[in-house]
PDB file of C-alpha atoms in Angstrom:
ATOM      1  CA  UNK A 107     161.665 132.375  43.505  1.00  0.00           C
ATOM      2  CA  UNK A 108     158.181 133.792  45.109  1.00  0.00           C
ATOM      3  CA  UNK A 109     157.692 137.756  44.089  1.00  0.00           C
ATOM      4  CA  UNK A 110     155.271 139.820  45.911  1.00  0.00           C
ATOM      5  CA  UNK A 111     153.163 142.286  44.567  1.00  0.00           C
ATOM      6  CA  UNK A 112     153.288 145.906  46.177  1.00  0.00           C
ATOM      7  CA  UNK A 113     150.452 147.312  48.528  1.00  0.00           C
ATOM      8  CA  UNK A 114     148.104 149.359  46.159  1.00  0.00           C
ATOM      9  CA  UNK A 115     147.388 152.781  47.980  1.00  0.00           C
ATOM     10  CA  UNK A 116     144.032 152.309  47.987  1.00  0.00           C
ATOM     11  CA  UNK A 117     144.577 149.072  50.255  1.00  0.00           C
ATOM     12  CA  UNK A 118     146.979 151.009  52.654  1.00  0.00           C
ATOM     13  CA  UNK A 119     144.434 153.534  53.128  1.00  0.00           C
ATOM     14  CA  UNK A 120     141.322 150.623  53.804  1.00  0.00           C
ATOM     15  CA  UNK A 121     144.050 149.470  56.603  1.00  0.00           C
ATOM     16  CA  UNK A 122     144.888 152.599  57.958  1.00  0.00           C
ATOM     17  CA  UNK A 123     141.152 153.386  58.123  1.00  0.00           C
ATOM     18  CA  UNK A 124     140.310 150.427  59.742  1.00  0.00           C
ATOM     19  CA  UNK A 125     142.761 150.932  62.327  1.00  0.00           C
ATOM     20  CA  UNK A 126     141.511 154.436  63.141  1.00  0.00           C
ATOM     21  CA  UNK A 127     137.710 152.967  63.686  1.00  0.00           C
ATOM     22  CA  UNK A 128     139.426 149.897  66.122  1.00  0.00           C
ATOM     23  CA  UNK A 129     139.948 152.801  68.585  1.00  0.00           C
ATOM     24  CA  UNK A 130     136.590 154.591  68.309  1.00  0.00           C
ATOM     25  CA  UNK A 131     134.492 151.471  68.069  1.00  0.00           C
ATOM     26  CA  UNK A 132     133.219 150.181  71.355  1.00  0.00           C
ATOM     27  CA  UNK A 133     133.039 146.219  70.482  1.00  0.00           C
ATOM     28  CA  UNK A 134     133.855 143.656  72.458  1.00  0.00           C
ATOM     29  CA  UNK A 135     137.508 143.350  71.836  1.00  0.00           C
ATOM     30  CA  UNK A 136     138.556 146.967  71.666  1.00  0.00           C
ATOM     31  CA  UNK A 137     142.372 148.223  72.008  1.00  0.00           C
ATOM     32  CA  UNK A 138     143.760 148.999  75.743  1.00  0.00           C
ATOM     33  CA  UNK A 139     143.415 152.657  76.162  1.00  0.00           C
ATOM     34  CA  UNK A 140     147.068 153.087  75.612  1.00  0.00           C
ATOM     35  CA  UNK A 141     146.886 152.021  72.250  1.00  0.00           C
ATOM     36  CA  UNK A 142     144.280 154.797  71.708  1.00  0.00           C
ATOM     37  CA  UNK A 143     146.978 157.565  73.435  1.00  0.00           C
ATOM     38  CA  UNK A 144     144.614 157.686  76.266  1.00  0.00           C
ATOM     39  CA  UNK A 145     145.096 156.444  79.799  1.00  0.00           C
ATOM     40  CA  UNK A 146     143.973 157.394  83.079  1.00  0.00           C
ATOM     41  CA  UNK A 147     145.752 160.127  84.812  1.00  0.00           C
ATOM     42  CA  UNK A 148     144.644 160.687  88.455  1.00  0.00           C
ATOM     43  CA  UNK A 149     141.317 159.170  90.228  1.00  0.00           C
ATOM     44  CA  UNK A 150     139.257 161.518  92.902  1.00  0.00           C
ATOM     45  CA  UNK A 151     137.284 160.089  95.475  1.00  0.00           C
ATOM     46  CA  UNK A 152     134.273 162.684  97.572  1.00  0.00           C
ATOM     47  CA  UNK A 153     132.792 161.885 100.213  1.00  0.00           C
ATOM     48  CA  UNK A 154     128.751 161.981 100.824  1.00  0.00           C
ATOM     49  CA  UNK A 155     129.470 165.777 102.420  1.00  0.00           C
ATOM     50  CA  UNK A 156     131.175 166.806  99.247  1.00  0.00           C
ATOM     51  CA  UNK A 157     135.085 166.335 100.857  1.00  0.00           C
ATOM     52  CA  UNK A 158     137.347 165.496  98.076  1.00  0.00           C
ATOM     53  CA  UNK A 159     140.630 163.164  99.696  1.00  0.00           C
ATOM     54  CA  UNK A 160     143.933 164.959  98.416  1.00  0.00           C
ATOM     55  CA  UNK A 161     142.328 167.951  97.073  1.00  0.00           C
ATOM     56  CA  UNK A 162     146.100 168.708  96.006  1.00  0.00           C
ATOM     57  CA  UNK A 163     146.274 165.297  93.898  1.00  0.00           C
ATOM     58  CA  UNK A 164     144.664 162.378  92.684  1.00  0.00           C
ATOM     59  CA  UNK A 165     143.291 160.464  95.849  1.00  0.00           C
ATOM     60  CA  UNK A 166     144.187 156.801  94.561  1.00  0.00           C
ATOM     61  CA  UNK A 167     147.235 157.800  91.784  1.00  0.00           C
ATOM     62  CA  UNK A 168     147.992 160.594  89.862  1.00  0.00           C
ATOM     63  CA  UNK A 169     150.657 161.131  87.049  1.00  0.00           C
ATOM     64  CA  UNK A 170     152.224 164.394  85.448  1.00  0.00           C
ATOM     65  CA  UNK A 171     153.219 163.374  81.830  1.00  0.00           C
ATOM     66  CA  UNK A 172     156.676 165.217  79.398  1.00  0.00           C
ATOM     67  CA  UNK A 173     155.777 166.836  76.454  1.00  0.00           C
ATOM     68  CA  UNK A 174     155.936 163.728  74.535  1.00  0.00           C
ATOM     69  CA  UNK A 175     152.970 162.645  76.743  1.00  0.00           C
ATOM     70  CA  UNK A 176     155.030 159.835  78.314  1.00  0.00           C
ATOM     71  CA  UNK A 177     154.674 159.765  82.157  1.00  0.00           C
ATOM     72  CA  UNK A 178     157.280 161.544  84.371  1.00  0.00           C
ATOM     73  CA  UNK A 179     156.193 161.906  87.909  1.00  0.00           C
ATOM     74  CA  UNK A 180     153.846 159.307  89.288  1.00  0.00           C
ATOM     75  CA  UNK A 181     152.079 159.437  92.799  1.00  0.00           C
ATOM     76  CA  UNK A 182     150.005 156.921  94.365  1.00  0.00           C
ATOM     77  CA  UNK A 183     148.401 156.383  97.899  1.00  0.00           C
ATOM     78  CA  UNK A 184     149.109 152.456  98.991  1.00  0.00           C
ATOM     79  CA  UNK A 185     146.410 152.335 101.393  1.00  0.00           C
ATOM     80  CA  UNK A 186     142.715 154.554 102.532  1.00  0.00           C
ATOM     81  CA  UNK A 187     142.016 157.922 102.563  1.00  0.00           C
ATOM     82  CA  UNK A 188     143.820 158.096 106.140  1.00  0.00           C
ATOM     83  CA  UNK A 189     147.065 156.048 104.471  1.00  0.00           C
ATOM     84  CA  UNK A 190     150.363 157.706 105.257  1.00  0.00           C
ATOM     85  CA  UNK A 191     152.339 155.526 102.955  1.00  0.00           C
ATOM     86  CA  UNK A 192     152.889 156.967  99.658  1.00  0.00           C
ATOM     87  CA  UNK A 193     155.007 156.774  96.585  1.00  0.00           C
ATOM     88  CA  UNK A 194     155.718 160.011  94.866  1.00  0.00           C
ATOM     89  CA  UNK A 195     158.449 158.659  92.282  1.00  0.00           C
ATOM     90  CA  UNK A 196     159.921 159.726  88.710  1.00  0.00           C
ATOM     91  CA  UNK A 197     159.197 157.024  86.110  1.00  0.00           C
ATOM     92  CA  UNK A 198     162.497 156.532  83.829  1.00  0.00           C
ATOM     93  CA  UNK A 199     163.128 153.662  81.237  1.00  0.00           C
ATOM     94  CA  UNK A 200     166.157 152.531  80.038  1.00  0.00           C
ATOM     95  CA  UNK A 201     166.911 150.029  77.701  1.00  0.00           C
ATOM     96  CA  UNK A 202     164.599 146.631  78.116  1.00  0.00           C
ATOM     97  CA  UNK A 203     164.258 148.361  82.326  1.00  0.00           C
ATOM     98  CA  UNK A 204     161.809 150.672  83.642  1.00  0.00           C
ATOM     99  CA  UNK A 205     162.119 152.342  87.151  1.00  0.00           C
ATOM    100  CA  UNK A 206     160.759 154.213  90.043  1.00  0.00           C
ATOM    101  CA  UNK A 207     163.223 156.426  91.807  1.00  0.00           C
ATOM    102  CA  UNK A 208     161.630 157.819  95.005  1.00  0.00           C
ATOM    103  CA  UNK A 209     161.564 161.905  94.456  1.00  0.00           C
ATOM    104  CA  UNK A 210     162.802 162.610  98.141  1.00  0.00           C
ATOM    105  CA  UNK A 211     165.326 159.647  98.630  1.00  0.00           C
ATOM    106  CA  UNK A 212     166.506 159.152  94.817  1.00  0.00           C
ATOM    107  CA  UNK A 213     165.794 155.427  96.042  1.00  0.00           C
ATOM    108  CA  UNK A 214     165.024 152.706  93.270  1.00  0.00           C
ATOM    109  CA  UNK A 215     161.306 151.589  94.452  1.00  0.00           C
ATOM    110  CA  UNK A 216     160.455 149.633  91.932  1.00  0.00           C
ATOM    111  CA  UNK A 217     162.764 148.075  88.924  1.00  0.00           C
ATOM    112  CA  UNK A 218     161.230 146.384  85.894  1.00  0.00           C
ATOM    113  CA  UNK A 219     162.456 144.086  83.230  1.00  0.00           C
ATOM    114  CA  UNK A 220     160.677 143.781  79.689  1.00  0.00           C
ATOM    115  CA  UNK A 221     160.911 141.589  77.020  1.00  0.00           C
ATOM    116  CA  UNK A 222     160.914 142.457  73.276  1.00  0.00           C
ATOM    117  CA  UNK A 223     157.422 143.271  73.509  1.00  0.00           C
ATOM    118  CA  UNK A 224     157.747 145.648  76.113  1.00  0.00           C
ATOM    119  CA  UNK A 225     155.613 143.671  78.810  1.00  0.00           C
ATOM    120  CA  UNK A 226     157.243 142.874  82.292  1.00  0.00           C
ATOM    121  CA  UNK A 227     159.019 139.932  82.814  1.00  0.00           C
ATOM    122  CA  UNK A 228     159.946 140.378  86.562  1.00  0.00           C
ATOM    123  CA  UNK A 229     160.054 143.280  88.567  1.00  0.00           C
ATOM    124  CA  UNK A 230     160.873 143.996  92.377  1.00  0.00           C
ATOM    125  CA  UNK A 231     159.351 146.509  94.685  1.00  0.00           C
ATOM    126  CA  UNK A 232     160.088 148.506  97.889  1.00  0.00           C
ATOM    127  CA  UNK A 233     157.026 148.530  99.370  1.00  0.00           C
ATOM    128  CA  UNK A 234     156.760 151.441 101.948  1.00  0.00           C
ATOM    129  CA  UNK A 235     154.670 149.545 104.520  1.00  0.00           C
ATOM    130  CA  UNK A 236     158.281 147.725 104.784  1.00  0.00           C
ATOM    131  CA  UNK A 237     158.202 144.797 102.239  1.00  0.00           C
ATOM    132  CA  UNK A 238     160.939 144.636  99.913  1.00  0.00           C
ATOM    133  CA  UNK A 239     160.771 141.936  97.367  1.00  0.00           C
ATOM    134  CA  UNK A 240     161.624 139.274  96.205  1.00  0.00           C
ATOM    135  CA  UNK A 241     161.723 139.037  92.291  1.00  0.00           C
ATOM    136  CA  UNK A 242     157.819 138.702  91.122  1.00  0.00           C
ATOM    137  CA  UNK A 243     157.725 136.656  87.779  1.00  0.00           C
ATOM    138  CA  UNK A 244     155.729 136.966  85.201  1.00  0.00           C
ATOM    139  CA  UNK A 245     154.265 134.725  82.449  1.00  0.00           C
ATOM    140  CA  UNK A 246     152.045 135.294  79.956  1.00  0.00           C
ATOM    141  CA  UNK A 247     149.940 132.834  77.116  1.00  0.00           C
ATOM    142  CA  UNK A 248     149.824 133.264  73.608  1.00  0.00           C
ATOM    143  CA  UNK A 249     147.697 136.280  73.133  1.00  0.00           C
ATOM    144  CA  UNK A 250     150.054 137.902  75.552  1.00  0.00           C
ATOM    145  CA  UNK A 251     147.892 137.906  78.179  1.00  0.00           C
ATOM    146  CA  UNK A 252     149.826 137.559  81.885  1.00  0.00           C
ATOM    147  CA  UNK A 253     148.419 134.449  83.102  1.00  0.00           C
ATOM    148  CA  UNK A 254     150.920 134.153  86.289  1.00  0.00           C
ATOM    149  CA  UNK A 255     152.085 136.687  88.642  1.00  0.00           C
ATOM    150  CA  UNK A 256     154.737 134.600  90.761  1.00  0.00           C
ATOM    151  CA  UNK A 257     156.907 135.574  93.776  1.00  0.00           C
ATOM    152  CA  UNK A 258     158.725 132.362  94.173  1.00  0.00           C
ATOM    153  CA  UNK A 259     157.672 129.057  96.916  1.00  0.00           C
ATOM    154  CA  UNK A 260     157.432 131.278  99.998  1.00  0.00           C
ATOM    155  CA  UNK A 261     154.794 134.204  98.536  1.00  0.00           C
ATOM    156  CA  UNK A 262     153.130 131.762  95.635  1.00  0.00           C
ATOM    157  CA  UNK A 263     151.735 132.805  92.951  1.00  0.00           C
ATOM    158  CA  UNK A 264     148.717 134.193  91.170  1.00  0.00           C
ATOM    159  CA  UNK A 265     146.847 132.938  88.524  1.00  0.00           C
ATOM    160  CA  UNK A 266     145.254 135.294  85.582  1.00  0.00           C
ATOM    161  CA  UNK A 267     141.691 134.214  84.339  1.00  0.00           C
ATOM    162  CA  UNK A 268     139.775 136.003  81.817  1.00  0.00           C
ATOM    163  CA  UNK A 269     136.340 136.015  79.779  1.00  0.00           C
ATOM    164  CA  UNK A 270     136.174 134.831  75.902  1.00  0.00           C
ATOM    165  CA  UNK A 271     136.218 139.068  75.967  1.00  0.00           C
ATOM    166  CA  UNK A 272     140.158 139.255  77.879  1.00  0.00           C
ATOM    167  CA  UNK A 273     138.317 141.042  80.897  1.00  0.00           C
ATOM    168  CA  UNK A 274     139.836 139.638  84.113  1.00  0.00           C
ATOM    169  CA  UNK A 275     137.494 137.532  85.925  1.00  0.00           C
ATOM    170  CA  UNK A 276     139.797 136.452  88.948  1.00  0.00           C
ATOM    171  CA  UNK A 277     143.184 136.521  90.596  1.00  0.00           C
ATOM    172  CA  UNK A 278     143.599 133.405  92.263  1.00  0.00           C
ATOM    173  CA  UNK A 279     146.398 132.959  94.966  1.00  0.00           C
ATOM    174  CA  UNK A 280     147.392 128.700  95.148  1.00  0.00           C
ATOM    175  CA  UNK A 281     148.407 129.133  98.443  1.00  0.00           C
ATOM    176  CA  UNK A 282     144.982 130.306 100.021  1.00  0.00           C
ATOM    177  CA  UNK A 283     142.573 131.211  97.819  1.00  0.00           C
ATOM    178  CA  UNK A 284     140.455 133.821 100.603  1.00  0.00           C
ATOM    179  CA  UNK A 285     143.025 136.185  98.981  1.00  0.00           C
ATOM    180  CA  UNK A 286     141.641 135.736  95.441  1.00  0.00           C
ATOM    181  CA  UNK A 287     139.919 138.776  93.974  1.00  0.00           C
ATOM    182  CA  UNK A 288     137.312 138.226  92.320  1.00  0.00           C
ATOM    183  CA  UNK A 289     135.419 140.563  89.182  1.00  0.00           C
ATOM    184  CA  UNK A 290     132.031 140.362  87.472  1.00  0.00           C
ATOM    185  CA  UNK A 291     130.581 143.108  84.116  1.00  0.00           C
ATOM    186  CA  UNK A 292     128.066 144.440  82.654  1.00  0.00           C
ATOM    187  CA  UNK A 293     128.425 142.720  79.032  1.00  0.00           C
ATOM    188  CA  UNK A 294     125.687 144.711  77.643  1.00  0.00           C
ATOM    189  CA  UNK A 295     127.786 147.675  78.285  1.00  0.00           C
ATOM    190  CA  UNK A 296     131.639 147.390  76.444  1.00  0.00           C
ATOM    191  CA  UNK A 297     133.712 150.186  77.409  1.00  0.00           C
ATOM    192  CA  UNK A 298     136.626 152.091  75.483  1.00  0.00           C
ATOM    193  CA  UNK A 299     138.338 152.872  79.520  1.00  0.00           C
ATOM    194  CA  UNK A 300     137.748 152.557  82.631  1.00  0.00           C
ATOM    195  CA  UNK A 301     139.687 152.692  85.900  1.00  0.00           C
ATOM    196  CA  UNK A 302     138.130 151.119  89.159  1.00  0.00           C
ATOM    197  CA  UNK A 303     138.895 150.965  92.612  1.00  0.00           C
ATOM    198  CA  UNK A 304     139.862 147.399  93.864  1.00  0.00           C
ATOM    199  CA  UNK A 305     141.541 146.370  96.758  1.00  0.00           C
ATOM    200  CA  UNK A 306     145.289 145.582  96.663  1.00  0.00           C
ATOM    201  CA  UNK A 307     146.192 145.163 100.120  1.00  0.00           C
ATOM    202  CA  UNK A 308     148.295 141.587  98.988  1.00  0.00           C
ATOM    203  CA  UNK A 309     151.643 142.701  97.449  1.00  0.00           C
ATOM    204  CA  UNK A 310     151.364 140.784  94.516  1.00  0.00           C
ATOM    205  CA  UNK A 311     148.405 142.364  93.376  1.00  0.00           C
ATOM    206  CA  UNK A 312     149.483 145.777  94.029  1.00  0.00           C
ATOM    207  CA  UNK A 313     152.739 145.154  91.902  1.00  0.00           C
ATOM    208  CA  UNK A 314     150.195 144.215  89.403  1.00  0.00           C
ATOM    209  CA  UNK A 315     147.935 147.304  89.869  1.00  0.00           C
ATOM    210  CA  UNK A 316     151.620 149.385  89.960  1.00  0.00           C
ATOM    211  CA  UNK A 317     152.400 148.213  86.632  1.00  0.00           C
ATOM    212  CA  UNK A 318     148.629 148.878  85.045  1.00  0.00           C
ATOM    213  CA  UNK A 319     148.831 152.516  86.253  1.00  0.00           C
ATOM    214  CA  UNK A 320     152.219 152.935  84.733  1.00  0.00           C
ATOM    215  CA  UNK A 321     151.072 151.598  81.160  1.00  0.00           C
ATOM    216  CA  UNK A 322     153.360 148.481  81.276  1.00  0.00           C
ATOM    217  CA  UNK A 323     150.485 146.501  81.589  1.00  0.00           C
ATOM    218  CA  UNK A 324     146.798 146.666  80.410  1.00  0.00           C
ATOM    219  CA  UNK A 325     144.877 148.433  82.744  1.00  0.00           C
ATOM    220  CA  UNK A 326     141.189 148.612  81.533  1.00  0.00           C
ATOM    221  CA  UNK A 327     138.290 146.075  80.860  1.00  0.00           C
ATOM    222  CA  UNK A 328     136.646 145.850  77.745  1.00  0.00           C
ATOM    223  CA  UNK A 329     133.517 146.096  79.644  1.00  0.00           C
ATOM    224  CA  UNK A 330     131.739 147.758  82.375  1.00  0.00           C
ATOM    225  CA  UNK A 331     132.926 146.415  85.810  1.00  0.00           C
ATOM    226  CA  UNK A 332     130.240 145.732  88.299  1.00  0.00           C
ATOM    227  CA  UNK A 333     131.668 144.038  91.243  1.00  0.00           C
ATOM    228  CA  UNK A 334     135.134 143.227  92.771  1.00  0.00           C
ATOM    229  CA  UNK A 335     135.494 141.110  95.766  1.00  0.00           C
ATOM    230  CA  UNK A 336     138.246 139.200  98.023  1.00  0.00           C
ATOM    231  CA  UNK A 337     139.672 139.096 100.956  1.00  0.00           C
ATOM    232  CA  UNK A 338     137.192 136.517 102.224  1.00  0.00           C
ATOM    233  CA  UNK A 339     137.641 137.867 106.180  1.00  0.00           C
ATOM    234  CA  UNK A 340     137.401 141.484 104.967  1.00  0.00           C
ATOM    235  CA  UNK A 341     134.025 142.186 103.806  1.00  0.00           C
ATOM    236  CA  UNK A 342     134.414 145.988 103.645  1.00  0.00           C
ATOM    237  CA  UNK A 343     137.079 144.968 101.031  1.00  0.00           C
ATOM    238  CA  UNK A 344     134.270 144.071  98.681  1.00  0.00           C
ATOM    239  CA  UNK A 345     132.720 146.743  95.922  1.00  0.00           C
ATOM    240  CA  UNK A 346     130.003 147.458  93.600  1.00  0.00           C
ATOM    241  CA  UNK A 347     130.533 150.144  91.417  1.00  0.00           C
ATOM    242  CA  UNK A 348     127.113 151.982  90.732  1.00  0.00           C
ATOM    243  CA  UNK A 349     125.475 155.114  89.068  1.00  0.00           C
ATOM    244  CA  UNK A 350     128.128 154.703  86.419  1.00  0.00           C
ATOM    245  CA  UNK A 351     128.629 157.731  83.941  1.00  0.00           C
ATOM    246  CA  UNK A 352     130.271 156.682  80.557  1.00  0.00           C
ATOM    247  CA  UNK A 353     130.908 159.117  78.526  1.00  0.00           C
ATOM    248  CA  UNK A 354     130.289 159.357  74.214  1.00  0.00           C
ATOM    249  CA  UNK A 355     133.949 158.176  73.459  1.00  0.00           C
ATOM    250  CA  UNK A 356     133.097 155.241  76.079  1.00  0.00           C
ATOM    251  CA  UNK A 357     135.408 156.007  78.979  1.00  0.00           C
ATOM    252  CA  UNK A 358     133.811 155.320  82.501  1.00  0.00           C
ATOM    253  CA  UNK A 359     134.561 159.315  83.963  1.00  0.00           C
ATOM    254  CA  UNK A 360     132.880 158.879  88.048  1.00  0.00           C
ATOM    255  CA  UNK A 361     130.800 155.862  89.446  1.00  0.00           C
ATOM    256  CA  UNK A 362     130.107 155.654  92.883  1.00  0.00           C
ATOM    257  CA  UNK A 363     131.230 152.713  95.886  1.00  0.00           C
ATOM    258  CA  UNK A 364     132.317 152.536  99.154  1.00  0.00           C
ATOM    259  CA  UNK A 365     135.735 152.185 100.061  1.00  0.00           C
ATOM    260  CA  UNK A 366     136.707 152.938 102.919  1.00  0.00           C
ATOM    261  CA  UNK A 367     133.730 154.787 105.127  1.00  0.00           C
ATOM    262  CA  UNK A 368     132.099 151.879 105.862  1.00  0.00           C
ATOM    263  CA  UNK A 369     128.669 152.090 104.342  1.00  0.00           C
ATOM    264  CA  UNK A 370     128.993 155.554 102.869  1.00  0.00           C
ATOM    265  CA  UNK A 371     129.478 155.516  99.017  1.00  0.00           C
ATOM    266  CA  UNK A 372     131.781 158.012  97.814  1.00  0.00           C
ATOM    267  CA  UNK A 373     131.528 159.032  94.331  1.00  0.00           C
ATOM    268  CA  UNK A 374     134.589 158.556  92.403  1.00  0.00           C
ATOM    269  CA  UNK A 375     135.927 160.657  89.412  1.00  0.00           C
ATOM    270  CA  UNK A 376     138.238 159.792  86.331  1.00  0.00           C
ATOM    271  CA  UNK A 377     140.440 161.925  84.570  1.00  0.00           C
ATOM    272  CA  UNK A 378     141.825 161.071  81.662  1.00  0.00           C
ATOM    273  CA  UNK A 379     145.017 162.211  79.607  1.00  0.00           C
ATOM    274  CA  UNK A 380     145.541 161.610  75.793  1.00  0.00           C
ATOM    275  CA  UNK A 381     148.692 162.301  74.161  1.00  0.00           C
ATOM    276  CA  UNK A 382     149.619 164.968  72.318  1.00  0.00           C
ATOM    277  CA  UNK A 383     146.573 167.058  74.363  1.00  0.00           C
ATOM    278  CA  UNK A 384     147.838 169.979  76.854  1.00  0.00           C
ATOM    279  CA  UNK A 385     146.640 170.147  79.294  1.00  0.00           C
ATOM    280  CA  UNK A 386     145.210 166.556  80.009  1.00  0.00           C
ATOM    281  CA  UNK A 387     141.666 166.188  79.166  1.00  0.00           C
ATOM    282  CA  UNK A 388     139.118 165.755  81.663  1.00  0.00           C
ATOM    283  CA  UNK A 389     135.910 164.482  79.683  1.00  0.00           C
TER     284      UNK A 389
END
C-alpha cells in the first residue's frame, strides 16, 4: 500500500511564496486580475474639451462592491455616450446560478448557469434595446478557455481564438464573418489588467463582455491591447488604443481612442477595486 510523506514547512512556504510572486510578476502568462482580488470597477471616458460622460458614474460600467468585496450593484451603458438604454441591476448568486435583477423593475435581466468550476455554461439576457434571448451556450477547451459562444441555428455562434499567450485574437461569427472582432498587442508590453473599449453592438458579444465585467469570465489580456476592429460596414466601430499609461503594479489606468465622436479621441480612465481595500483604489 503506497504511503506519502507529509509537506515539510519549508516546502509549503516555497509554494505559498511562489504563488504570491504569480500575481506581482508581469510575465507572459500572469493570473486574471480576479485571481489577484483586483478587477476593474467603473471606466470614464472625456472628451477633447475636458467633458467627462456620466460624471455621476462610470461612462461604459460601473460596480459598487459588499464588504466582502463581492459586487452588488452593477451599471452599464449598452450603447454611446448619447445611449438611453441602460442596465442598473443587483448582482445575486445562488447555488451553481448567478443573476441580474433590474433595480427599478425587480426583473431577472440576465440568468447564468455555472459548472463546478464556476464558469458559465449558458446564460440568457433581456436586452433593453428589446432582444430577449434565446439560451447562449457555452463551451470551453481544456485549459478552460471558452472557445464557443453559441445561440443556437438561427443566431450562430462564435468562435474563441487566442495567442500561445491566452490573449484573444478574434471572435469569429460562422454565419457572416463582417461581424467578427478582431484584436492585435503590444507583446513587448505584458500587462497585470487592463480594461478596453470594444464594440459590442452584436448580442452575443455583449453577453460575453456582460459576463467579463461581472468576473464570471476573464476579462483582461495578458498584454497590452493595441487595436480592435469589426463590423466590416462600420468603420467608426474600429479602435486603436494610444498614449497608454500603465501603471508600476502593471494595470493599464487611461489610454486614449475614439469612440464615438467621430475623429475626436477621448481619453479614457480605469479605476480599479481590490478586495479587502475601502474605498476602491484608483491607482
Amino acid at each position: 500500500m503506497p504511503f506519502h510523506l507529509p509537506l515539510s514547512r519549508t516546502t509549503c512556504v516555497f509554494a505559498f511564496l511562489c504563488l504570491l510572486a504569480a500575481c506581482k510578476k508581469n510575465d507572459h502568462w500572469p493570473p486574471k486580475p480576479e485571481d489577484c482580488g483586483c478587477d476593474a470597477k467603473n471606466f470614464i471616458a472625456t472628451t477633447e474639451d475636458d467633458r467627462v460622460l456620466y460624471s455621476n458614474r462610470g461612462y461604459r460600467f460601473d460596480k459598487t462592491y459588499k464588504a466582502d468585496g463581492s459586487i452588488d450593484k452593477f451599471y452599464m451603458n449598452v450603447w454611446g455616450p448619447a445611449s438611453p438604454f441602460d442596465y442598473i441591476a443587483y448582482f445575486k448568486t445562488s447555488g451553481s446560478w448567478a443573476f441580474l435583477i433590474d433595480s427599478t423593475s425587480q426583473d431577472t435581466v440576465l440568468r447564468v448557469e455555472l459548472n463546478s468550476r464556476k464558469q458559465p455554461v449558458r446564460s440568457f439576457l433581456k436586452d433593453p434595446l428589446g432582444f430577449v434571448g434565446p439560451w447562449q451556450y457555452y463551451t470551453y477547451n481544456s485549459k478552460g478557455q471558452l472557445v464557443k459562444a453559441a445561440k443556437g441555428d438561427v443566431y450562430g455562434a462564435y468562435s474563441v481564438k487566442y495567442d500561445p499567450y491566452g490573449n484573444v485574437l478574434a471572435y469569429i461569427w460562422d454565419i457572416d464573418t463582417s461581424f467578427s472582432l478582431t484584436f492585435t498587442y503590444d507583446y513587448n508590453t505584458p500587462i497585470k489588467g487592463g480594461s478596453y473599449f470594444v464594440n459590442d453592438a452584436d448580442i452575443a458579444t455583449r453577453e460575453i463582455m456582460i459576463l467579463q465585467l461581472l468576473g464570471l469570465l476573464p476579462s483582461s489580456p495578458h498584454h497590452k491591447m493595441l487595436t480592435a476592429k469589426g463590423l466590416s460596414y462600420y468603420p467608426p466601430f474600429d479602435r486603436s488604443f494610444v498614449n497608454q499609461q500603465i501603471d508600476g503594479e502593471g494595470y493599464v489606468t487611461s489610454y486614449e481612442t475614439s469612440l464615438w465622436y467621430g475623429q475626436q479621441l477621448l481619453k479614457c480612465t480605469t479605476n480599479w477595486h481590490c478586495k479587502g481595500t475601502q474605498p476602491p483604489q484608483k491607482y
